[in-house]
XYZ file of C-alpha atoms in Angstrom:
525
model
C -10.781 -17.322 7.995
C -12.275 -19.127 5.052
C -13.661 -17.553 1.382
C -17.341 -17.737 2.624
C -16.589 -15.582 6.004
C -15.075 -12.424 3.210
C -17.768 -12.746 1.511
C -20.195 -12.468 4.829
C -17.837 -10.502 5.895
C -18.413 -8.163 3.105
C -21.825 -7.852 2.478
C -22.490 -7.915 6.467
C -21.129 -3.462 5.666
C -24.794 -1.881 4.994
C -22.183 0.756 2.956
C -21.300 -1.353 0.559
C -22.304 -2.129 -2.852
C -21.156 -4.959 -3.374
C -20.942 -6.413 -7.132
C -17.441 -3.214 -7.409
C -16.489 -4.467 -3.657
C -15.873 -8.402 -5.613
C -14.738 -6.281 -8.321
C -12.176 -5.140 -6.736
C -10.999 -8.363 -5.316
C -10.510 -10.111 -8.610
C -8.377 -7.197 -9.411
C -6.469 -8.026 -6.493
C -6.024 -11.177 -7.443
C -4.504 -10.601 -10.852
C -2.100 -7.815 -9.455
C -1.105 -10.580 -6.649
C -0.250 -12.761 -9.606
C 1.843 -10.062 -11.970
C 3.768 -9.004 -9.213
C 4.370 -12.651 -8.543
C 6.654 -12.491 -11.774
C 7.587 -9.233 -11.188
C 7.983 -7.839 -7.842
C 10.764 -10.782 -6.727
C 13.367 -7.789 -4.726
C 10.264 -5.845 -3.875
C 9.745 -8.977 -1.339
C 13.388 -9.642 -0.706
C 13.307 -5.651 0.518
C 9.841 -6.726 2.573
C 11.758 -10.161 3.933
C 13.966 -8.561 5.892
C 11.273 -5.884 7.762
C 9.233 -6.834 10.944
C 5.775 -8.156 9.163
C 2.072 -8.954 9.764
C 1.084 -9.268 5.970
C 3.447 -12.029 4.875
C 0.991 -13.725 2.356
C -1.780 -12.309 0.276
C -3.761 -14.012 1.674
C -3.158 -12.388 5.606
C -3.132 -8.807 3.353
C -7.044 -9.573 2.186
C -7.645 -10.514 5.560
C -5.759 -7.413 7.950
C -7.388 -5.309 5.174
C -10.840 -6.722 5.703
C -9.674 -6.751 8.983
C -9.277 -2.913 9.620
C -12.047 -2.019 7.443
C -14.438 -3.172 10.750
C -12.287 -1.577 12.988
C -14.392 1.681 14.845
C -13.153 4.473 15.018
C -12.829 4.967 18.516
C -10.661 1.245 18.456
C -8.403 2.383 16.155
C -5.792 3.578 18.055
C -5.550 -0.198 20.741
C -5.753 -1.607 17.156
C -2.301 0.050 15.831
C -1.079 -0.513 19.662
C -1.428 -3.637 19.194
C 1.015 -3.881 16.170
C 3.657 -2.923 18.397
C 3.193 -4.283 21.410
C 3.449 -8.037 19.024
C 5.905 -6.923 16.463
C 8.388 -4.373 18.063
C 8.484 0.018 17.161
C 8.365 -0.843 13.224
C 5.836 -3.697 11.775
C 5.099 -3.330 7.688
C 1.866 -4.330 6.636
C -0.149 -4.871 2.974
C -3.126 -3.333 2.609
C -3.794 -3.736 -0.655
C -1.844 -2.698 -3.348
C -0.208 -0.469 -0.723
C 3.091 -0.980 0.874
C 3.063 0.692 4.842
C 6.042 1.008 7.965
C 4.266 1.445 10.956
C 7.268 3.451 13.677
C 6.701 3.990 17.239
C 10.159 5.131 17.804
C 11.633 8.615 18.154
C 14.766 7.912 16.256
C 12.844 6.690 13.678
C 10.566 9.222 13.574
C 13.261 12.506 13.260
C 14.952 10.257 10.960
C 11.532 11.099 8.595
C 10.007 14.415 9.336
C 14.279 15.911 9.440
C 14.994 15.547 6.562
C 13.867 17.758 3.903
C 13.683 15.103 1.388
C 10.475 13.517 2.506
C 7.784 16.177 2.608
C 5.572 13.807 0.382
C 1.825 13.121 2.363
C 0.513 9.824 2.270
C -1.776 9.318 -0.013
C -4.715 9.040 2.437
C -4.257 13.081 2.049
C -5.424 12.467 -1.317
C -8.826 11.509 -0.385
C -8.902 15.083 1.731
C -7.863 16.738 -2.335
C -12.273 17.074 -2.872
C -12.095 19.818 0.234
C -9.401 21.037 0.799
C -7.667 20.695 -3.024
C -3.683 21.338 -2.820
C -3.149 23.595 -0.173
C -0.507 23.400 2.578
C -1.739 20.788 4.406
C -1.555 18.432 1.412
C 0.517 19.918 -1.669
C 3.986 18.646 -1.630
C 7.554 19.640 -4.345
C 7.907 22.916 -5.116
C 4.369 24.740 -4.607
C 4.119 22.816 -0.685
C 7.800 25.635 -0.251
C 6.579 28.357 -2.237
C 3.977 28.576 0.244
C 5.235 27.316 3.520
C 7.572 30.391 2.539
C 5.038 32.668 2.011
C 1.784 32.461 4.641
C 5.050 31.491 7.534
C 5.387 35.780 7.900
C 1.547 35.674 8.252
C 2.419 33.905 11.528
C 4.897 36.854 12.214
C 5.018 37.722 15.640
C 3.840 41.252 15.346
C 1.142 39.955 13.041
C 0.303 37.331 16.906
C 1.127 40.632 18.941
C -1.923 42.564 16.851
C -4.923 39.262 17.049
C -4.543 39.608 20.809
C -7.580 41.985 21.119
C -10.236 39.673 19.704
C -8.823 36.665 21.782
C -9.623 38.008 24.789
C -13.016 39.994 23.259
C -13.734 35.864 22.086
C -13.014 34.385 25.593
C -14.802 36.935 27.095
C -18.334 36.049 25.516
C -17.153 32.413 26.559
C -16.996 33.178 29.278
C -20.842 34.802 29.198
C -22.401 31.893 27.020
C -21.062 29.205 29.715
C -22.413 31.491 32.713
C -26.023 31.936 31.454
C -25.308 27.806 30.058
C -25.070 27.093 34.111
C -27.710 29.148 34.687
C -30.091 27.118 37.858
C -27.241 24.691 38.675
C -27.693 23.545 35.087
C -25.098 21.265 34.115
C -22.556 21.574 30.854
C -22.839 18.352 29.616
C -21.104 19.171 25.799
C -18.726 22.444 26.900
C -16.797 20.901 23.663
C -19.121 22.683 21.719
C -19.404 26.157 23.564
C -15.121 26.289 22.674
C -15.171 25.153 19.214
C -17.731 27.997 18.525
C -15.331 29.938 20.599
C -12.095 29.333 18.705
C -13.897 29.203 15.044
C -15.310 32.959 16.180
C -10.865 33.254 17.561
C -9.665 31.754 13.703
C -12.342 34.024 10.985
C -11.529 36.876 13.232
C -7.934 36.472 13.236
C -6.292 35.158 10.635
C -9.543 35.521 8.183
C -10.313 39.007 9.297
C -13.934 38.200 8.963
C -16.840 37.984 12.168
C -18.906 35.337 11.575
C -20.924 35.189 14.914
C -20.611 32.118 15.524
C -20.871 31.732 19.760
C -24.426 34.051 18.933
C -25.467 30.953 16.559
C -25.072 31.471 13.191
C -22.167 28.479 11.877
C -23.473 25.707 13.628
C -24.557 24.056 9.840
C -20.466 24.436 9.392
C -19.523 23.111 12.051
C -21.872 19.944 12.126
C -20.759 19.787 8.306
C -16.791 19.638 9.385
C -18.066 16.258 11.757
C -20.353 14.861 8.892
C -16.790 14.842 6.562
C -14.313 14.041 9.321
C -16.296 10.689 9.962
C -17.036 10.091 6.321
C -12.815 10.805 5.429
C -11.701 8.583 7.691
C -14.429 5.557 6.864
C -13.102 6.313 3.839
C -9.491 6.153 4.915
C -9.765 2.479 7.077
C -11.892 1.089 4.058
C -10.095 0.201 0.643
C -12.878 -0.253 -1.554
C -14.292 3.570 -0.738
C -10.271 4.193 -1.720
C -11.905 3.419 -5.801
C -13.446 7.196 -6.708
C -16.398 5.921 -8.596
C -17.004 3.581 -5.722
C -17.317 6.105 -3.134
C -18.676 8.822 -4.840
C -22.071 5.968 -5.890
C -22.049 5.329 -2.084
C -24.501 6.597 0.790
C -21.063 7.869 2.056
C -19.877 9.846 -1.068
C -22.968 10.664 -1.740
C -23.783 12.162 1.869
C -20.307 14.080 1.971
C -20.906 15.686 -1.160
C -23.618 17.542 0.448
C -22.158 18.286 3.279
C -18.895 19.468 1.279
C -20.439 22.423 -0.416
C -22.097 23.660 3.306
C -17.653 24.040 3.927
C -17.204 25.449 0.138
C -19.815 28.017 0.283
C -19.231 29.217 3.875
C -15.568 29.256 3.247
C -16.817 31.914 -0.362
C -18.750 33.692 2.671
C -15.560 34.226 4.390
C -13.153 35.008 1.582
C -15.988 37.381 0.490
C -16.803 39.242 2.849
C -13.358 39.731 3.049
C -12.654 41.419 -0.010
C -15.706 44.076 0.047
C -14.377 44.734 3.902
C -10.811 45.543 2.301
C -12.925 47.815 -0.604
C -14.534 50.315 2.114
C -11.289 50.219 4.334
C -8.992 52.921 4.221
C -5.066 52.645 4.290
C -3.560 54.955 6.526
C -0.252 54.585 5.795
C 2.163 55.682 2.640
C 3.554 53.458 -0.042
C 6.973 53.023 1.522
C 5.321 52.404 4.569
C 3.118 49.515 3.350
C 5.817 48.099 1.416
C 7.402 47.068 4.579
C 4.157 46.168 6.241
C 3.214 42.004 7.641
C -0.590 41.138 5.918
C -2.607 39.363 7.945
C -3.255 35.428 6.315
C -6.316 36.295 4.342
C -5.402 39.740 3.351
C -2.119 38.865 2.019
C -3.852 35.857 -0.075
C -5.900 38.485 -1.383
C -3.834 41.282 -1.854
C -1.494 39.103 -4.010
C -4.851 38.089 -5.875
C -5.267 41.582 -7.083
C -1.351 41.664 -7.850
C -1.430 38.427 -9.821
C -4.491 36.726 -10.859
C -2.248 33.744 -12.293
C -0.319 33.589 -8.688
C -2.856 33.189 -6.539
C -6.477 31.967 -7.508
C -9.874 32.525 -6.171
C -9.316 28.354 -6.301
C -5.805 28.869 -4.341
C -7.206 31.066 -2.371
C -10.294 29.026 -1.461
C -8.094 25.939 -0.356
C -6.212 27.843 2.054
C -8.630 29.149 3.724
C -9.826 26.359 3.837
C -7.615 24.945 4.785
C -7.145 27.171 7.341
C -10.240 27.629 8.980
C -10.854 23.246 9.785
C -7.099 23.051 11.466
C -7.164 26.285 12.818
C -10.651 26.298 14.618
C -10.569 22.345 15.273
C -6.958 21.139 16.720
C -6.729 23.524 18.739
C -10.885 23.442 20.261
C -10.482 19.691 21.538
C -7.103 20.533 23.248
C -8.879 24.408 24.914
C -11.747 21.055 26.004
C -9.252 18.349 27.114
C -7.389 21.091 28.958
C -10.298 22.234 31.228
C -12.269 19.037 31.517
C -8.661 17.908 33.401
C -8.802 21.306 35.160
C -12.059 20.202 36.495
C -11.445 16.842 37.240
C -7.506 18.334 39.065
C -8.976 20.896 41.913
C -4.386 21.679 42.620
C -4.232 21.981 39.479
C -6.773 24.350 39.024
C -6.125 26.409 42.155
C -1.816 26.268 40.773
C -3.267 28.271 38.241
C -5.479 30.116 38.833
C -2.596 31.761 41.406
C -0.816 32.193 38.900
C -3.640 33.956 37.227
C -3.366 35.917 40.636
C -0.073 36.872 40.105
C -0.303 38.033 37.114
C -3.269 39.709 36.802
C -3.965 40.624 41.037
C -7.403 42.385 41.597
C -7.879 44.000 38.340
C -9.837 42.276 35.901
C -7.634 43.430 32.339
C -7.559 41.294 29.223
C -4.404 39.849 28.896
C -1.299 41.452 26.851
C 0.873 39.350 24.406
C 3.378 39.327 27.736
C 0.900 37.821 30.368
C 0.246 34.827 27.876
C 4.244 34.845 28.199
C 4.301 34.623 31.664
C 1.308 31.796 32.007
C 4.717 29.219 32.223
C 2.454 26.402 34.721
C -0.790 26.713 31.921
C 1.400 26.190 29.360
C 2.257 22.900 31.082
C -0.300 22.115 31.664
C -1.411 22.441 27.983
C 1.197 20.786 26.484
C 0.937 18.109 29.223
C -3.146 18.006 27.467
C -1.845 17.324 24.637
C 0.904 14.691 25.015
C -2.738 12.865 26.352
C -4.260 14.503 23.481
C -3.041 15.607 20.451
C -4.942 16.734 17.859
C -3.931 14.912 14.959
C -3.062 10.634 16.121
C -1.703 9.513 12.909
C 0.097 11.302 10.003
C 2.117 9.531 7.279
C 4.745 10.193 4.178
C 5.150 9.038 0.541
C 8.747 7.931 0.053
C 10.307 9.072 -3.546
C 13.790 8.182 -2.058
C 14.973 5.213 0.247
C 14.447 6.197 3.979
C 17.150 5.167 6.746
C 15.779 3.438 9.815
C 19.237 2.850 11.184
C 19.181 -1.902 10.076
C 16.499 -1.505 7.849
C 16.199 1.007 3.971
C 13.011 1.303 3.526
C 12.302 1.163 -0.359
C 11.471 3.990 -2.346
C 7.309 3.761 -2.744
C 6.624 2.792 0.669
C 4.327 4.694 3.146
C 5.513 5.865 6.909
C 2.991 5.619 9.358
C 2.815 6.581 13.244
C 0.996 8.017 15.839
C 1.545 10.891 18.192
C -1.095 9.193 20.313
C 0.792 6.504 20.500
C 4.430 7.562 20.885
C 3.206 10.032 23.876
C 2.209 6.853 26.000
C 5.343 5.192 25.648
C 6.166 4.171 28.337
C 9.437 4.691 28.806
C 9.622 7.984 27.775
C 6.147 9.147 30.064
C 6.235 7.011 33.014
C 2.442 5.894 34.450
C 1.828 7.522 31.086
C -2.414 7.590 31.551
C -2.090 9.732 34.409
C -2.396 13.872 33.756
C 0.714 15.389 35.328
C 2.174 19.213 34.260
C 5.440 18.641 36.358
C 6.440 15.909 33.319
C 7.173 19.593 30.995
C 9.581 21.661 33.868
C 12.553 22.039 32.206
C 14.586 19.719 34.730
C 12.455 16.781 33.268
C 12.817 18.034 29.621
C 16.235 17.184 30.157
C 17.451 14.593 28.563
C 14.308 14.134 26.556
C 13.933 13.334 22.386
C 13.168 15.841 19.988
C 10.624 13.527 18.814
C 8.910 11.958 22.483
C 6.506 14.622 22.358
C 5.382 15.802 18.692
C 1.967 17.307 18.970
C 2.751 19.971 16.408
C 4.069 17.568 14.097
C 8.059 18.466 14.263
C 10.988 18.462 10.801
C 9.860 21.394 7.349
C 6.297 20.622 7.521
C 5.298 21.447 11.447
C 2.488 23.269 12.385
C 3.069 27.071 10.549
C 0.631 27.936 13.248
C 1.076 26.586 16.296
C 1.997 29.748 18.407
C -1.061 31.110 17.312
C -2.607 28.009 18.794
C -0.503 28.520 22.153
C -2.026 31.669 22.396
C -5.564 31.266 21.452
C -5.576 28.511 23.571
C -4.058 30.134 27.503
C -6.013 33.354 25.934
C -9.254 31.639 26.583
C -8.226 28.996 29.061
C -7.396 31.913 31.436
C -9.975 33.991 30.602
C -12.174 31.053 32.359
C -10.029 30.054 35.422
C -10.230 34.238 36.321
C -13.991 34.317 36.344
C -14.933 30.388 36.574
C -14.849 27.320 39.413
C -14.214 23.908 37.048
C -16.181 20.761 38.256
C -15.446 17.649 35.887
C -18.296 15.077 37.034
C -16.301 12.455 36.119
C -12.724 10.500 35.423
C -10.080 10.739 32.841
C -12.154 7.213 32.060
C -15.354 8.787 30.969
C -13.336 10.198 28.073
C -14.930 8.235 24.996
C -11.836 9.736 22.022
C -12.516 8.285 18.344
C -9.831 8.755 15.394
C -11.284 10.407 13.300
C -9.363 13.131 10.997
C -8.491 15.152 14.380
C -9.141 13.259 17.815
C -12.780 13.435 18.607
C -14.438 13.262 22.095
C -17.575 10.810 21.531
C -18.718 10.369 25.143
C -16.953 13.438 27.154
C -17.937 14.078 31.609
C -20.457 16.912 32.060
C -18.876 20.271 33.791
C -20.719 21.910 37.244
C -19.054 25.845 36.356
C -19.486 28.723 39.106
C -18.990 31.909 38.684
C -16.433 33.762 40.669
C -17.897 37.005 40.326
C -21.052 39.040 38.601
C -19.792 37.935 35.232
C -22.281 40.021 33.530
C -20.103 42.958 35.257
C -17.215 41.669 35.177
C -17.283 41.459 31.651
C -18.992 43.865 30.917
């Protein structure tokens, strides 16, 4: 690539401000000159790693190339790196050194070590939205928050959520029934599932009924999509790493406009829950109250009331922002993909329904916690769904200490990246990896499989705190749908086009035909 080609590449980006970008490139040149004089040891360390950026020119070219990759092509971009270089490859993007890994042993060495819990610099771009909540924080703050919030996902609390899971799952079935009247096709089942998931998270974890499925939260859902799309674009576009350039860009202005919608929504949820708590009568004695396990938002508000310096209003908002986003968006994409594949594979659908008939018989009662635990086949379907479509397609850690990866020593300051999406398609671990096969997760099939070869909820100290909640949520929603509806997906797996954003998105999915098995108005009354 010539200098003129690089220049044209920059100018071609309609969202690029030419002069700020050229200034960044000039600064980059000065940095390279400085690095030549002061980074001999670092260059020796890098020389021992398989790398695709051996020179400063390689660095510039691949940084520009990555900035032009469409989110739906991101997985292919990194898959090709592994195919051409093996399961560990160094890549320098402007001033940052990344080591990308795709080996379960490497991933275990990283994630299982409590010394390596600092998220990569990409996560700092989320801070205007999520501040330093559980997802983005590190060090002592992360440790104390993790310990505090883990108790809010205790099984005793999760059991109290089951009625709300059933209620909103039944509301989803009613909405799908209405949308499919007169043989109408459901063209975007994901939009219905997302609103149901948001209702569930708000009523359970937050204690507020926001009635999303009645059309009252569409602005929040749309703002989530806008912010997610802008953030992934910023993460891969090196000149937008600079705060000033990002803030004056078209993307920056759209970001902060949508961000106001998200923060306003969160503050309304917190405000409503505070009001509800004031009006609720506490039936327990002070003695019993000390033994009570508090739900998520109630715990935060309670601490804020007793010790405002320990839990400020901003502290509450950052955690509510984090859990509202992660709690509904990640599970909704998994449920959407599960429903599509269940509709494609009628044998799988029959197997699930047979299991549900054994549990419920002819009864139209709600699911209980014991029922959900008994749904072993549906659990395997969900696990296979999350193998093919892990909600978070890429993760990273920034090293504060050296990391030993077999024959390689990765020095502090490097960023380690990995992709569950690519890992889960490793043919040596999962034969015929593109085939949807729930039997991969039969107990006998899992024997001998590397414990870090399947990480839809991450793993190690920073694994997903709400994974049990997510599984109960997904089982309740999908089992309720299949108890009352037959699904037919009018397309194949190839018709599902995914996009790598903050979480996986579906750019395109096939339509579904939904046929009620009974008169749902009576069964779901």
